[in-house]
Amino acid sequence: MKKWVCTVCGYIHVGDEPPDTCPVCGADKSMFEEVKEAAIDSMAPEPTIPAPSTDATTSAVNGKWECTVCGTLDDGDNPPAECPVCGADQSLFNRIGETTAGASQPGKPKIPEAPRHGGSATDPRSVDLGPEPASFKARLHHRVIAQILKHHVHPVSVHIPNGVIPFSVLFVMLAAAFDCRALEIAAQCNMIFVVLTMPIVLYSGYVEWQKRYKGFPGNRFIAKIVAAAVVTVSAAAVIVWWWIDPAVVQHKPGSFILVNLIMLFAAAVAGLIGGKLVFRD
Ligand SMILES: [Zn+2]
Ligand SMILES: [Zn+2]
């Protein structure tokens, strides 16, 4: 098996031929280049997924380490002390790739990159949810989760709060500064959309965490959950406060703006951590 890299987006395909079109960016076959690797195909052992190991002495010369939580790869002789993407510790890294052991089996296919999260070897982010359950309700739930993961509902839907909240907060501050009722109404309309989207954002985020990252309780995930909770509570507080006092910006500008800024800060924190998990840098 050969490995092909899309020169447009970096997607890696494992197979004898490059795909007709890149499943990520749509680039055609001619845009793929073969990835040359030091190990020769015929020198590789049976395809197996290496057992979890933190023992750095086990012939890891040509090995690579993979974070079992998020799939990040590391080339070092030892796994990193902490995953730079998700914060998982050393013990959560598995060794993958070539070993020099069992090299006397010519003609055997080389190990493709170990499937991550039990998914396909060619898509590092695919998630295997297992077979569909029999009961109607469980099957429906299973399909909803599969669609949420397949269409990246969380990173798509978070653009609504993360795009709208900064403007709502800006309108609130301008409404206070210029004593402008129209700007306050604009901010209210924006916040209604934020609150309506939050259930989708929170549920899809929970599904991503549980399925794609196996519910790993690392610091980044906890920080993201706390930030999401702060956004939700402060957004609800802003709406309720407006409902109780529609002219709160005139009556209590200081405390109202403070709650808005807390919400904005928490949304920014959640967005930064999310970006790090998605883009891995
Ligand atoms: Zn591509
Ligand atoms: Zn990781």
Short mmCIF file of C-alpha atoms and ligand atoms in Angstrom, two decimals:
data_model
loop_
_atom_site.label_atom_id
_atom_site.label_comp_id
_atom_site.label_asym_id
_atom_site.label_seq_id
_atom_site.Cartn_x
_atom_site.Cartn_y
_atom_site.Cartn_z
CA MET A 1 0.00 0.00 0.00
CA LYS A 2 1.21 3.47 -0.85
CA LYS A 3 0.41 6.72 0.77
CA TRP A 4 -0.67 9.79 -1.17
CA VAL A 5 -0.85 13.34 0.05
CA CYS A 6 -3.19 15.96 -1.42
CA THR A 7 -0.91 18.88 -2.32
CA VAL A 8 -3.82 21.27 -1.85
CA CYS A 9 -5.03 20.43 1.66
CA GLY A 10 -2.62 17.79 3.03
CA TYR A 11 -5.19 14.98 3.23
CA ILE A 12 -3.49 11.57 3.38
CA HIS A 13 -4.91 8.70 1.36
CA VAL A 14 -3.71 5.11 1.81
CA GLY A 15 -4.03 2.91 -1.26
CA ASP A 16 -2.26 1.74 -4.40
CA GLU A 17 -3.69 4.66 -6.37
CA PRO A 18 -4.57 8.21 -5.31
CA PRO A 19 -8.35 8.84 -5.09
CA ASP A 20 -10.13 10.43 -8.09
CA THR A 21 -10.97 13.45 -6.03
CA CYS A 22 -9.79 14.52 -2.61
CA PRO A 23 -12.64 13.82 -0.13
CA VAL A 24 -11.63 16.91 1.85
CA CYS A 25 -11.00 19.67 -0.71
CA GLY A 26 -12.16 18.13 -4.00
CA ALA A 27 -8.76 18.42 -5.73
CA ASP A 28 -8.40 15.87 -8.52
CA LYS A 29 -6.06 12.89 -8.80
CA SER A 30 -3.26 14.89 -10.44
CA MET A 31 -2.91 16.99 -7.31
CA PHE A 32 -1.85 13.96 -5.23
CA GLU A 33 1.79 13.10 -4.66
CA GLU A 34 3.10 9.84 -3.33
CA VAL A 35 4.55 9.99 0.17
CA LYS A 36 7.92 8.26 0.19
CA GLU A 37 8.78 6.55 3.42
CA ALA A 38 12.06 5.19 4.66
CA ALA A 39 10.74 1.70 5.28
CA ILE A 40 10.35 -0.56 2.26
CA ASP A 41 6.94 -2.16 1.90
CA SER A 42 8.22 -5.71 1.70
CA MET A 43 10.15 -5.29 4.92
CA ALA A 44 7.10 -4.75 7.02
CA PRO A 45 5.38 -7.25 9.29
CA GLU A 46 1.77 -8.39 9.31
CA PRO A 47 -0.71 -5.60 9.63
CA THR A 48 -1.39 -5.29 13.30
CA ILE A 49 -2.23 -2.44 15.53
CA PRO A 50 0.55 -2.11 18.06
CA ALA A 51 -0.44 -2.62 21.65
CA PRO A 52 -0.50 0.39 23.95
CA SER A 53 2.94 0.90 25.35
CA THR A 54 4.73 3.54 27.28
CA ASP A 55 7.96 1.60 27.16
CA ALA A 56 10.20 3.75 25.03
CA THR A 57 12.77 1.00 24.56
CA THR A 58 10.55 -1.22 22.41
CA SER A 59 12.17 -0.79 18.99
CA ALA A 60 10.56 2.58 18.47
CA VAL A 61 13.35 3.69 16.16
CA ASN A 62 11.12 4.15 13.14
CA GLY A 63 7.98 4.46 15.16
CA LYS A 64 5.56 7.28 15.57
CA TRP A 65 3.36 7.98 18.50
CA GLU A 66 -0.29 8.68 18.25
CA CYS A 67 -2.51 10.33 20.80
CA THR A 68 -5.42 7.93 21.37
CA VAL A 69 -7.66 10.83 22.36
CA CYS A 70 -7.32 13.18 19.39
CA GLY A 71 -5.12 11.36 16.87
CA THR A 72 -2.20 13.80 16.93
CA LEU A 73 1.06 12.21 15.73
CA ASP A 74 4.50 12.65 17.22
CA ASP A 75 7.79 11.56 15.63
CA GLY A 76 9.93 11.39 18.78
CA ASP A 77 11.64 8.34 20.20
CA ASN A 78 9.41 8.73 23.22
CA PRO A 79 5.84 9.97 23.30
CA PRO A 80 5.56 13.61 24.38
CA ALA A 81 4.85 14.25 28.06
CA GLU A 82 1.58 15.87 27.06
CA CYS A 83 -0.36 15.98 23.79
CA PRO A 84 0.11 19.48 22.33
CA VAL A 85 -3.43 19.42 20.93
CA CYS A 86 -5.72 17.89 23.55
CA GLY A 87 -3.48 17.77 26.63
CA ALA A 88 -3.66 13.96 27.04
CA ASP A 89 -0.68 12.63 29.00
CA GLN A 90 2.09 10.31 27.83
CA SER A 91 0.29 7.13 28.86
CA LEU A 92 -2.44 7.86 26.31
CA PHE A 93 -0.05 7.65 23.36
CA ASN A 94 0.20 4.45 21.31
CA ARG A 95 3.05 3.57 19.05
CA ILE A 96 2.08 3.15 15.42
CA GLY A 97 3.80 2.72 12.09
CA GLU A 98 6.77 0.61 11.10
CA THR A 99 8.70 -1.63 13.40
CA THR A 100 11.79 -3.55 12.40
CA ALA A 101 10.58 -6.65 14.22
CA GLY A 102 9.32 -9.53 12.07
CA ALA A 103 10.97 -8.10 8.96
CA SER A 104 11.39 -11.50 7.35
CA GLN A 105 7.92 -11.71 5.82
CA PRO A 106 8.28 -10.55 2.24
CA GLY A 107 5.19 -9.69 0.29
CA LYS A 108 3.09 -8.76 3.26
CA PRO A 109 1.38 -5.41 3.06
CA LYS A 110 2.76 -2.60 5.15
CA ILE A 111 0.85 -1.37 8.14
CA PRO A 112 -1.32 1.56 7.25
CA GLU A 113 -1.57 4.24 9.87
CA ALA A 114 -3.35 2.71 12.81
CA PRO A 115 -7.07 3.44 12.69
CA ARG A 116 -7.88 6.15 15.12
CA HIS A 117 -10.92 6.08 17.33
CA GLY A 118 -11.71 2.75 15.70
CA GLY A 119 -12.47 4.57 12.46
CA SER A 120 -11.14 4.31 8.94
CA ALA A 121 -7.40 4.32 8.44
CA THR A 122 -7.65 6.98 5.77
CA ASP A 123 -9.66 9.49 7.71
CA PRO A 124 -7.98 10.38 10.98
CA ARG A 125 -11.13 11.95 12.31
CA SER A 126 -13.72 9.37 11.44
CA VAL A 127 -15.55 7.89 14.38
CA ASP A 128 -16.85 4.35 14.46
CA LEU A 129 -20.14 4.32 16.29
CA GLY A 130 -20.58 0.57 15.93
CA PRO A 131 -23.62 -1.23 14.49
CA GLU A 132 -27.04 0.38 14.53
CA PRO A 133 -29.12 -0.67 17.53
CA ALA A 134 -32.37 -2.55 16.95
CA SER A 135 -34.94 -0.47 18.76
CA PHE A 136 -36.44 2.46 16.90
CA LYS A 137 -35.58 5.04 19.54
CA ALA A 138 -31.98 3.90 19.94
CA ARG A 139 -31.54 3.74 16.17
CA LEU A 140 -32.84 7.28 15.76
CA HIS A 141 -30.43 8.51 18.44
CA HIS A 142 -27.57 6.63 16.78
CA ARG A 143 -28.36 8.23 13.41
CA VAL A 144 -28.65 11.73 14.86
CA ILE A 145 -25.22 11.34 16.47
CA ALA A 146 -23.74 9.98 13.24
CA GLN A 147 -25.07 12.99 11.30
CA ILE A 148 -23.80 15.44 13.94
CA LEU A 149 -20.29 13.98 13.63
CA LYS A 150 -20.35 13.54 9.87
CA HIS A 151 -21.43 17.10 9.14
CA HIS A 152 -19.37 18.69 11.93
CA VAL A 153 -22.48 20.26 13.42
CA HIS A 154 -20.59 21.59 16.43
CA PRO A 155 -17.82 23.58 14.69
CA VAL A 156 -20.40 24.86 12.18
CA SER A 157 -23.10 25.86 14.67
CA VAL A 158 -20.72 27.59 17.10
CA HIS A 159 -20.22 30.25 14.45
CA ILE A 160 -23.64 31.66 15.34
CA PRO A 161 -22.92 32.51 19.01
CA ASN A 162 -19.26 33.24 18.33
CA GLY A 163 -20.09 35.52 15.42
CA VAL A 164 -23.15 37.21 16.91
CA ILE A 165 -22.11 37.70 20.57
CA PRO A 166 -19.30 40.22 19.79
CA PHE A 167 -21.75 42.41 17.85
CA SER A 168 -24.44 42.15 20.47
CA VAL A 169 -21.96 43.23 23.15
CA LEU A 170 -20.70 46.05 20.92
CA PHE A 171 -24.30 47.25 20.35
CA VAL A 172 -24.95 47.18 24.11
CA MET A 173 -21.86 49.33 24.75
CA LEU A 174 -22.75 51.75 21.96
CA ALA A 175 -26.35 51.90 23.21
CA ALA A 176 -25.04 52.87 26.66
CA ALA A 177 -22.49 55.34 25.29
CA PHE A 178 -24.93 57.15 22.97
CA ASP A 179 -28.11 56.49 24.91
CA CYS A 180 -29.51 54.87 21.77
CA ARG A 181 -32.60 52.69 22.14
CA ALA A 182 -32.40 51.33 18.57
CA LEU A 183 -28.96 49.82 19.24
CA GLU A 184 -30.27 48.17 22.39
CA ILE A 185 -33.09 46.57 20.40
CA ALA A 186 -30.56 45.37 17.81
CA ALA A 187 -28.56 43.75 20.63
CA GLN A 188 -31.72 42.07 21.99
CA CYS A 189 -32.56 40.60 18.59
CA ASN A 190 -29.01 39.26 18.26
CA MET A 191 -29.10 37.66 21.70
CA ILE A 192 -32.38 35.90 20.95
CA PHE A 193 -30.65 34.13 18.04
CA VAL A 194 -27.73 33.21 20.27
CA VAL A 195 -29.99 31.67 22.90
CA LEU A 196 -31.98 29.77 20.27
CA THR A 197 -28.77 28.22 18.88
CA MET A 198 -27.21 27.27 22.21
CA PRO A 199 -29.05 23.91 22.61
CA ILE A 200 -27.66 22.72 19.25
CA VAL A 201 -24.17 24.02 20.04
CA LEU A 202 -24.10 22.43 23.49
CA TYR A 203 -25.54 19.09 22.44
CA SER A 204 -23.30 18.73 19.38
CA GLY A 205 -20.30 19.76 21.46
CA TYR A 206 -21.14 17.09 24.03
CA VAL A 207 -21.45 14.47 21.26
CA GLU A 208 -18.06 15.49 19.77
CA TRP A 209 -16.43 15.23 23.17
CA GLN A 210 -17.98 11.85 24.00
CA LYS A 211 -17.50 10.21 20.61
CA ARG A 212 -14.56 11.86 18.89
CA TYR A 213 -12.51 12.47 22.02
CA LYS A 214 -13.94 9.58 24.07
CA GLY A 215 -15.08 11.89 26.84
CA PHE A 216 -11.46 12.40 27.85
CA PRO A 217 -11.53 14.68 30.92
CA GLY A 218 -8.39 16.67 30.08
CA ASN A 219 -7.90 20.28 31.13
CA ARG A 220 -8.77 21.64 27.70
CA PHE A 221 -12.07 19.79 27.57
CA ILE A 222 -12.97 20.82 31.11
CA ALA A 223 -12.07 24.46 30.33
CA LYS A 224 -14.24 24.31 27.22
CA ILE A 225 -17.19 22.90 29.15
CA VAL A 226 -16.83 25.56 31.85
CA ALA A 227 -16.58 28.30 29.20
CA ALA A 228 -19.69 26.95 27.44
CA ALA A 229 -21.57 26.91 30.76
CA VAL A 230 -20.54 30.52 31.46
CA VAL A 231 -21.71 31.60 27.98
CA THR A 232 -25.05 29.83 28.43
CA VAL A 233 -25.73 31.20 31.91
CA SER A 234 -24.68 34.77 31.05
CA ALA A 235 -26.64 34.74 27.78
CA ALA A 236 -29.72 33.56 29.67
CA ALA A 237 -29.09 36.22 32.34
CA VAL A 238 -28.87 38.95 29.69
CA ILE A 239 -32.17 37.87 28.11
CA VAL A 240 -33.98 37.55 31.45
CA TRP A 241 -32.62 40.90 32.59
CA TRP A 242 -33.93 42.57 29.42
CA TRP A 243 -37.27 40.83 29.91
CA ILE A 244 -37.53 42.19 33.49
CA ASP A 245 -36.23 45.64 32.54
CA PRO A 246 -36.34 46.41 28.82
CA ALA A 247 -34.32 49.60 29.40
CA VAL A 248 -31.61 48.02 31.58
CA VAL A 249 -28.87 49.62 29.46
CA GLN A 250 -30.06 53.04 30.63
CA HIS A 251 -30.78 51.95 34.20
CA LYS A 252 -27.78 49.78 35.05
CA PRO A 253 -25.22 50.11 32.25
CA GLY A 254 -22.18 49.12 34.33
CA SER A 255 -23.35 45.76 35.66
CA PHE A 256 -25.17 44.90 32.45
CA ILE A 257 -22.07 45.53 30.33
CA LEU A 258 -20.00 43.47 32.79
CA VAL A 259 -22.26 40.43 32.31
CA ASN A 260 -21.99 40.94 28.54
CA LEU A 261 -18.20 41.09 28.70
CA ILE A 262 -18.04 37.90 30.79
CA MET A 263 -20.15 36.19 28.14
CA LEU A 264 -17.89 37.50 25.36
CA PHE A 265 -14.72 36.41 27.17
CA ALA A 266 -16.08 32.90 27.82
CA ALA A 267 -17.15 32.56 24.16
CA ALA A 268 -13.66 33.59 23.06
CA VAL A 269 -12.01 31.02 25.39
CA ALA A 270 -14.27 28.22 24.13
CA GLY A 271 -13.58 29.27 20.53
CA LEU A 272 -9.80 29.36 20.98
CA ILE A 273 -9.68 25.89 22.55
CA GLY A 274 -12.04 24.54 19.88
CA GLY A 275 -9.85 25.99 17.14
CA LYS A 276 -6.84 24.29 18.65
CA LEU A 277 -8.59 20.92 18.68
CA VAL A 278 -9.87 21.25 15.12
CA PHE A 279 -6.78 22.74 13.48
CA ARG A 280 -4.22 21.03 15.74
CA ASP A 281 -1.72 23.84 15.96
ZN ZN B 1 -7.34 17.90 -0.63
ZN ZN B 2 -4.24 14.49 21.78
#
